[in-house]
Short mmCIF file of C-alpha atoms in Angstrom, two decimals:
data_model
loop_
_atom_site.label_atom_id
_atom_site.label_comp_id
_atom_site.label_asym_id
_atom_site.label_seq_id
_atom_site.Cartn_x
_atom_site.Cartn_y
_atom_site.Cartn_z
CA UNK A 18 15.91 5.34 39.27
CA UNK A 19 13.20 7.92 37.97
CA UNK A 20 9.66 7.65 38.48
CA UNK A 21 7.43 6.03 35.17
CA UNK A 22 6.35 8.30 32.79
CA UNK A 23 2.86 8.16 33.16
CA UNK A 24 2.26 8.76 29.27
CA UNK A 25 3.92 5.44 28.87
CA UNK A 26 1.18 4.20 30.69
CA UNK A 27 -1.96 5.16 27.81
CA UNK A 28 -3.57 3.19 25.61
CA UNK A 29 -1.06 4.01 22.59
CA UNK A 30 2.15 4.05 23.95
CA UNK A 31 1.22 0.29 25.65
CA UNK A 32 0.41 -0.69 21.94
CA UNK A 33 3.88 1.08 20.66
CA UNK A 34 5.49 -1.21 23.37
CA UNK A 35 3.59 -4.48 22.26
CA UNK A 36 4.20 -3.26 18.35
CA UNK A 37 8.42 -3.14 19.52
CA UNK A 38 8.45 -6.49 21.06
CA UNK A 39 6.81 -7.98 18.46
CA UNK A 40 9.17 -7.23 16.09
CA UNK A 41 11.74 -8.67 18.09
CA UNK A 42 12.05 -11.64 16.80
CA UNK A 43 15.32 -12.89 18.49
CA UNK A 44 14.43 -11.03 21.91
CA UNK A 45 17.73 -8.80 21.29
CA UNK A 46 15.44 -6.14 23.27
CA UNK A 47 14.24 -8.50 26.09
CA UNK A 48 15.27 -7.09 29.29
CA UNK A 49 14.96 -3.50 27.97
CA UNK A 50 12.83 -1.16 30.11
CA UNK A 51 9.78 0.89 27.95
CA UNK A 52 11.25 3.93 27.46
CA UNK A 53 14.72 1.73 25.99
CA UNK A 54 12.63 0.61 23.88
CA UNK A 55 10.28 4.00 22.52
CA UNK A 56 13.54 6.12 22.44
CA UNK A 57 14.42 5.58 19.05
CA UNK A 58 10.98 7.12 18.31
CA UNK A 59 12.39 10.03 19.87
CA UNK A 60 14.43 12.90 17.15
CA UNK A 61 15.28 16.11 18.78
CA UNK A 62 15.71 19.09 16.41
CA UNK A 63 19.43 18.75 16.90
CA UNK A 64 19.16 14.57 15.73
CA UNK A 65 17.36 15.56 13.21
CA UNK A 66 19.71 18.40 11.84
CA UNK A 67 22.52 15.99 11.80
CA UNK A 68 20.94 13.89 9.59
CA UNK A 69 21.47 14.19 5.98
CA UNK A 70 18.42 15.29 4.21
CA UNK A 71 18.45 12.96 1.61
CA UNK A 72 19.14 9.52 2.49
CA UNK A 73 17.70 5.81 2.57
CA UNK A 74 15.81 4.35 4.76
CA UNK A 75 17.50 1.52 6.77
CA UNK A 76 14.94 -1.66 7.51
CA UNK A 77 15.36 -0.30 11.36
CA UNK A 78 13.64 3.07 10.52
CA UNK A 79 11.11 0.93 8.43
CA UNK A 80 9.97 -1.08 10.63
CA UNK A 81 9.49 1.94 13.41
CA UNK A 82 7.09 3.96 10.89
CA UNK A 83 5.23 0.64 10.50
CA UNK A 84 5.52 0.01 14.36
CA UNK A 85 3.74 3.44 14.56
CA UNK A 86 1.22 3.00 12.03
CA UNK A 87 0.22 -0.43 13.21
CA UNK A 88 -0.53 0.76 17.12
CA UNK A 89 -2.77 3.33 15.53
CA UNK A 90 -4.64 0.68 13.23
CA UNK A 91 -4.95 -1.40 16.28
CA UNK A 92 -6.69 1.72 18.25
CA UNK A 93 -8.91 2.15 15.71
CA UNK A 94 -10.59 -1.27 15.72
CA UNK A 95 -10.38 -1.22 19.23
CA UNK A 96 -12.21 2.30 18.98
CA UNK A 97 -14.61 1.57 16.25
CA UNK A 98 -14.81 -2.53 16.87
CA UNK A 99 -13.92 -3.64 13.01
CA UNK A 100 -10.72 -4.28 11.52
CA UNK A 101 -8.40 -1.76 10.64
CA UNK A 102 -5.87 -2.81 8.18
CA UNK A 103 -2.48 -0.75 7.85
CA UNK A 104 -0.79 -0.53 4.81
CA UNK A 105 3.05 1.02 4.69
CA UNK A 106 4.67 1.72 1.25
CA UNK A 107 7.71 2.88 0.62
CA UNK A 108 9.82 3.27 -2.69
CA UNK A 109 13.18 4.51 -3.12
CA UNK A 110 14.72 7.41 -0.86
CA UNK A 111 12.17 7.10 2.32
CA UNK A 112 9.28 8.50 0.56
CA UNK A 113 5.52 6.42 0.15
CA UNK A 114 2.54 6.47 1.34
CA UNK A 115 0.41 4.84 4.52
CA UNK A 116 -3.24 3.76 4.32
CA UNK A 117 -5.29 2.69 7.08
CA UNK A 118 -8.60 1.01 5.72
CA UNK A 119 -12.05 -0.17 7.43
CA UNK A 120 -14.11 -1.83 5.31
CA UNK A 121 -14.19 -0.42 1.79
CA UNK A 122 -13.39 3.46 3.70
CA UNK A 123 -9.50 4.92 3.87
CA UNK A 124 -9.42 6.14 7.84
CA UNK A 125 -6.27 7.09 7.36
CA UNK A 126 -4.12 7.92 4.73
CA UNK A 127 -0.62 10.27 4.27
CA UNK A 128 2.15 10.88 2.00
CA UNK A 129 5.23 9.56 3.61
CA UNK A 130 8.46 11.63 3.40
CA UNK A 131 12.28 11.26 4.41
CA UNK A 132 11.46 8.62 6.28
CA UNK A 133 15.25 7.99 6.92
CA UNK A 134 14.47 11.37 9.66
CA UNK A 135 11.27 9.68 10.88
CA UNK A 136 10.97 10.40 14.75
CA UNK A 137 9.56 12.85 17.02
CA UNK A 138 10.25 15.41 19.48
CA UNK A 139 9.14 13.74 22.39
CA UNK A 140 6.76 10.62 23.59
CA UNK A 141 3.78 13.57 24.09
CA UNK A 142 4.68 14.55 20.60
CA UNK A 143 4.17 11.07 19.30
CA UNK A 144 0.87 10.85 21.63
CA UNK A 145 -0.56 13.64 20.09
CA UNK A 146 -0.13 12.78 16.66
CA UNK A 147 -1.38 9.33 17.18
CA UNK A 148 -4.11 10.92 19.30
CA UNK A 149 -5.15 12.86 16.41
CA UNK A 150 -5.07 10.89 13.19
CA UNK A 151 -7.34 8.21 15.54
CA UNK A 152 -9.72 11.34 16.20
CA UNK A 153 -10.00 11.95 12.49
CA UNK A 154 -10.37 8.28 11.92
CA UNK A 155 -12.85 7.43 14.20
CA UNK A 156 -14.29 10.65 12.95
CA UNK A 157 -14.97 9.33 9.41
CA UNK A 158 -15.88 5.44 10.09
CA UNK A 159 -18.89 7.39 12.25
CA UNK A 160 -19.76 9.24 9.69
CA UNK A 161 -19.63 6.85 6.84
CA UNK A 162 -20.73 3.47 9.10
CA UNK A 163 -22.20 1.47 5.99
CA UNK A 164 -18.66 2.06 3.18
CA UNK A 165 -17.02 0.88 7.09
CA UNK A 166 -19.01 -2.51 6.73
CA UNK A 167 -18.25 -3.57 3.08
CA UNK B 30 1.11 -10.58 -41.16
CA UNK B 31 -1.72 -12.06 -39.24
CA UNK B 32 -4.65 -9.64 -38.99
CA UNK B 33 -4.34 -7.10 -35.66
CA UNK B 34 -6.47 -8.46 -32.68
CA UNK B 35 -9.42 -6.30 -32.21
CA UNK B 36 -9.18 -6.87 -28.14
CA UNK B 37 -5.79 -4.46 -28.92
CA UNK B 38 -7.88 -1.61 -29.89
CA UNK B 39 -9.57 -1.58 -26.77
CA UNK B 40 -9.87 1.31 -23.79
CA UNK B 41 -8.03 -1.12 -21.00
CA UNK B 42 -5.64 -3.27 -24.00
CA UNK B 43 -4.33 0.57 -25.01
CA UNK B 44 -3.62 1.53 -21.63
CA UNK B 45 -2.17 -1.61 -20.71
CA UNK B 46 0.08 -0.90 -23.85
CA UNK B 47 1.00 3.22 -22.72
CA UNK B 48 2.06 1.52 -19.25
CA UNK B 49 4.48 -1.20 -20.54
CA UNK B 50 5.79 1.52 -22.52
CA UNK B 51 5.94 4.28 -19.92
CA UNK B 52 7.81 1.51 -18.15
CA UNK B 53 10.49 0.73 -20.97
CA UNK B 54 12.32 3.72 -19.80
CA UNK B 55 15.71 3.24 -21.81
CA UNK B 56 13.83 2.20 -25.11
CA UNK B 57 14.65 -1.53 -24.96
CA UNK B 58 11.44 -1.96 -26.09
CA UNK B 59 11.25 0.51 -28.91
CA UNK B 60 10.28 -1.20 -32.29
CA UNK B 61 8.26 -3.72 -30.90
CA UNK B 62 4.45 -4.40 -32.01
CA UNK B 63 1.16 -3.89 -29.65
CA UNK B 64 0.92 -8.20 -29.25
CA UNK B 65 4.63 -8.60 -28.31
CA UNK B 66 4.72 -6.00 -25.88
CA UNK B 67 2.07 -7.99 -23.96
CA UNK B 68 2.90 -11.19 -24.40
CA UNK B 69 5.07 -11.28 -21.13
CA UNK B 70 1.17 -10.98 -19.52
CA UNK B 71 -0.04 -14.58 -20.96
CA UNK B 72 0.77 -17.51 -18.93
CA UNK B 73 -0.46 -20.86 -20.30
CA UNK B 74 -1.62 -23.23 -18.10
CA UNK B 75 1.72 -25.35 -19.37
CA UNK B 76 3.76 -22.15 -18.39
CA UNK B 77 2.64 -21.76 -15.53
CA UNK B 78 3.17 -25.23 -14.37
CA UNK B 79 6.41 -25.21 -15.58
CA UNK B 80 7.19 -22.19 -12.64
CA UNK B 81 7.99 -23.21 -8.90
CA UNK B 82 5.04 -23.23 -6.69
CA UNK B 83 7.50 -20.99 -4.47
CA UNK B 84 9.63 -18.41 -5.47
CA UNK B 85 10.64 -14.63 -5.05
CA UNK B 86 8.70 -12.23 -7.98
CA UNK B 87 11.73 -10.70 -9.92
CA UNK B 88 11.37 -6.26 -11.17
CA UNK B 89 9.69 -7.32 -13.98
CA UNK B 90 6.55 -8.83 -12.67
CA UNK B 91 6.18 -6.65 -9.81
CA UNK B 92 6.63 -3.69 -12.89
CA UNK B 93 4.24 -6.22 -14.97
CA UNK B 94 1.43 -6.27 -11.52
CA UNK B 95 1.75 -2.74 -11.35
CA UNK B 96 1.48 -2.43 -15.26
CA UNK B 97 -2.21 -3.95 -14.58
CA UNK B 98 -3.46 -2.54 -11.84
CA UNK B 99 -2.27 0.94 -12.58
CA UNK B 100 -4.01 0.26 -16.10
CA UNK B 101 -7.12 -0.28 -14.33
CA UNK B 102 -6.84 2.61 -11.78
CA UNK B 103 -6.77 4.54 -15.22
CA UNK B 104 -9.95 3.76 -16.57
CA UNK B 105 -11.09 3.93 -13.39
CA UNK B 106 -10.68 7.55 -12.98
CA UNK B 107 -11.78 7.73 -16.77
CA UNK B 108 -15.10 6.18 -15.78
CA UNK B 109 -15.82 8.35 -13.07
CA UNK B 110 -13.98 11.62 -13.58
CA UNK B 111 -11.88 11.68 -10.18
CA UNK B 112 -8.56 10.59 -9.43
CA UNK B 113 -7.85 6.94 -8.69
CA UNK B 114 -4.80 5.39 -6.97
CA UNK B 115 -3.49 2.10 -7.13
CA UNK B 116 -1.20 0.76 -4.39
CA UNK B 117 0.95 -2.20 -5.07
CA UNK B 118 2.12 -3.76 -1.88
CA UNK B 119 4.20 -6.63 -2.18
CA UNK B 120 6.15 -8.42 0.54
CA UNK B 121 8.16 -11.17 0.24
CA UNK B 122 8.06 -14.00 -2.18
CA UNK B 123 5.07 -12.56 -3.91
CA UNK B 124 2.71 -12.12 -1.23
CA UNK B 125 1.05 -8.61 -0.77
CA UNK B 126 -2.21 -6.66 -1.35
CA UNK B 127 -3.24 -4.09 -4.08
CA UNK B 128 -6.05 -1.27 -3.66
CA UNK B 129 -7.40 1.40 -5.66
CA UNK B 130 -8.62 4.56 -3.81
CA UNK B 131 -11.00 7.37 -4.83
CA UNK B 132 -10.90 10.24 -2.23
CA UNK B 133 -11.45 8.06 0.70
CA UNK B 134 -13.18 5.19 -0.91
CA UNK B 135 -10.76 1.78 -1.68
CA UNK B 136 -12.57 0.45 -4.89
CA UNK B 137 -10.62 -2.40 -5.55
CA UNK B 138 -8.88 -4.69 -2.62
CA UNK B 139 -7.26 -7.27 -3.68
CA UNK B 140 -4.85 -9.80 -2.36
CA UNK B 141 -1.96 -10.67 -4.59
CA UNK B 142 -0.53 -13.95 -3.99
CA UNK B 143 2.13 -16.06 -5.52
CA UNK B 144 2.59 -13.24 -7.65
CA UNK B 145 5.93 -14.91 -9.42
CA UNK B 146 3.25 -16.86 -11.64
CA UNK B 147 1.56 -13.63 -12.22
CA UNK B 148 -0.21 -13.72 -15.82
CA UNK B 149 -3.40 -14.60 -18.30
CA UNK B 150 -3.86 -17.32 -19.66
CA UNK B 151 -5.05 -15.27 -22.84
CA UNK B 152 -5.75 -11.12 -23.88
CA UNK B 153 -9.05 -11.88 -23.83
CA UNK B 154 -9.00 -13.22 -19.90
CA UNK B 155 -7.06 -10.49 -19.07
CA UNK B 156 -9.11 -7.84 -20.02
CA UNK B 157 -12.41 -9.49 -18.64
CA UNK B 158 -10.68 -10.01 -15.35
CA UNK B 159 -9.90 -6.24 -15.57
CA UNK B 160 -13.32 -4.85 -16.65
CA UNK B 161 -14.90 -6.99 -13.87
CA UNK B 162 -12.57 -4.63 -11.29
CA UNK B 163 -13.77 -1.85 -13.77
CA UNK B 164 -17.52 -2.93 -13.38
CA UNK B 165 -17.14 -3.15 -9.72
CA UNK B 166 -15.30 0.07 -9.04
CA UNK B 167 -17.25 2.12 -10.53
CA UNK B 168 -20.50 0.78 -9.04
CA UNK B 169 -18.64 1.57 -5.70
CA UNK B 170 -17.94 5.03 -6.68
CA UNK B 171 -21.19 4.91 -8.04
CA UNK B 172 -23.39 4.18 -4.06
CA UNK B 173 -20.71 6.41 -2.21
CA UNK B 174 -19.82 9.83 -4.56
CA UNK B 175 -19.53 11.00 -1.06
CA UNK B 176 -16.93 9.65 0.03
CA UNK B 177 -15.40 9.21 -3.43
CA UNK B 178 -14.94 12.89 -3.76
CA UNK B 179 -13.41 13.39 0.24
#
């Protein structure tokens, strides 16, 4: 047995796990460990190269994108003590937009592209990306607290 | 021939028409007049009573909801001179949320319910609703210009 990855003990990765488990209505993932549950979020360069450039994202990938941004929203909420509402909007062929709002403030707003190839090179890269988004969001809430409270 | 409704000459109703025509990729609606093109947006109490309480919205109704909020976004943009981005998000059974953002400011944010029964009692009621949303949105942009410019 390998020693558990300390990354998996971070707030973000714990929340990711919670999100993935919450989506598992039928208990298909029961008994799997953290590493197994989160491994679909990792896509090496090689994996990515093997996925066609254009494709429709399936329900599983859409759930993954939602899990990622939901987890970020939960951390934003913890950090600033106000409700953070995520909204993942996808049109055909994996194009779309993800928003997180706190009050009337848009604290995260990103275009989504090539969602059928959604993934990160490693857990570490995934967490770095989430931390970056979290920092930007909380900075915005700190700068415009009045709008965030609306 | 009836005299044209002065309502149809307003900015909002003209924009509604533009939206409806823009969605008509196959020219099915060519040759129809404004009244005919916009009549699907009118749902009398009687019409509404005849629609089941629970239902899945079809593509046509979703297009109508989008047309309505797109038109409001266009007017917000005209009014405040900055890009207003609408986002209509629907899940199953016609529940969802519509947002319009200007910069990092959420200028319109409404839950959507019973979208399969989307409609207004009259053109006048539809315009009143749009005017109300427009006034709230521009008031917000006026109050937080810095956030709207982000």
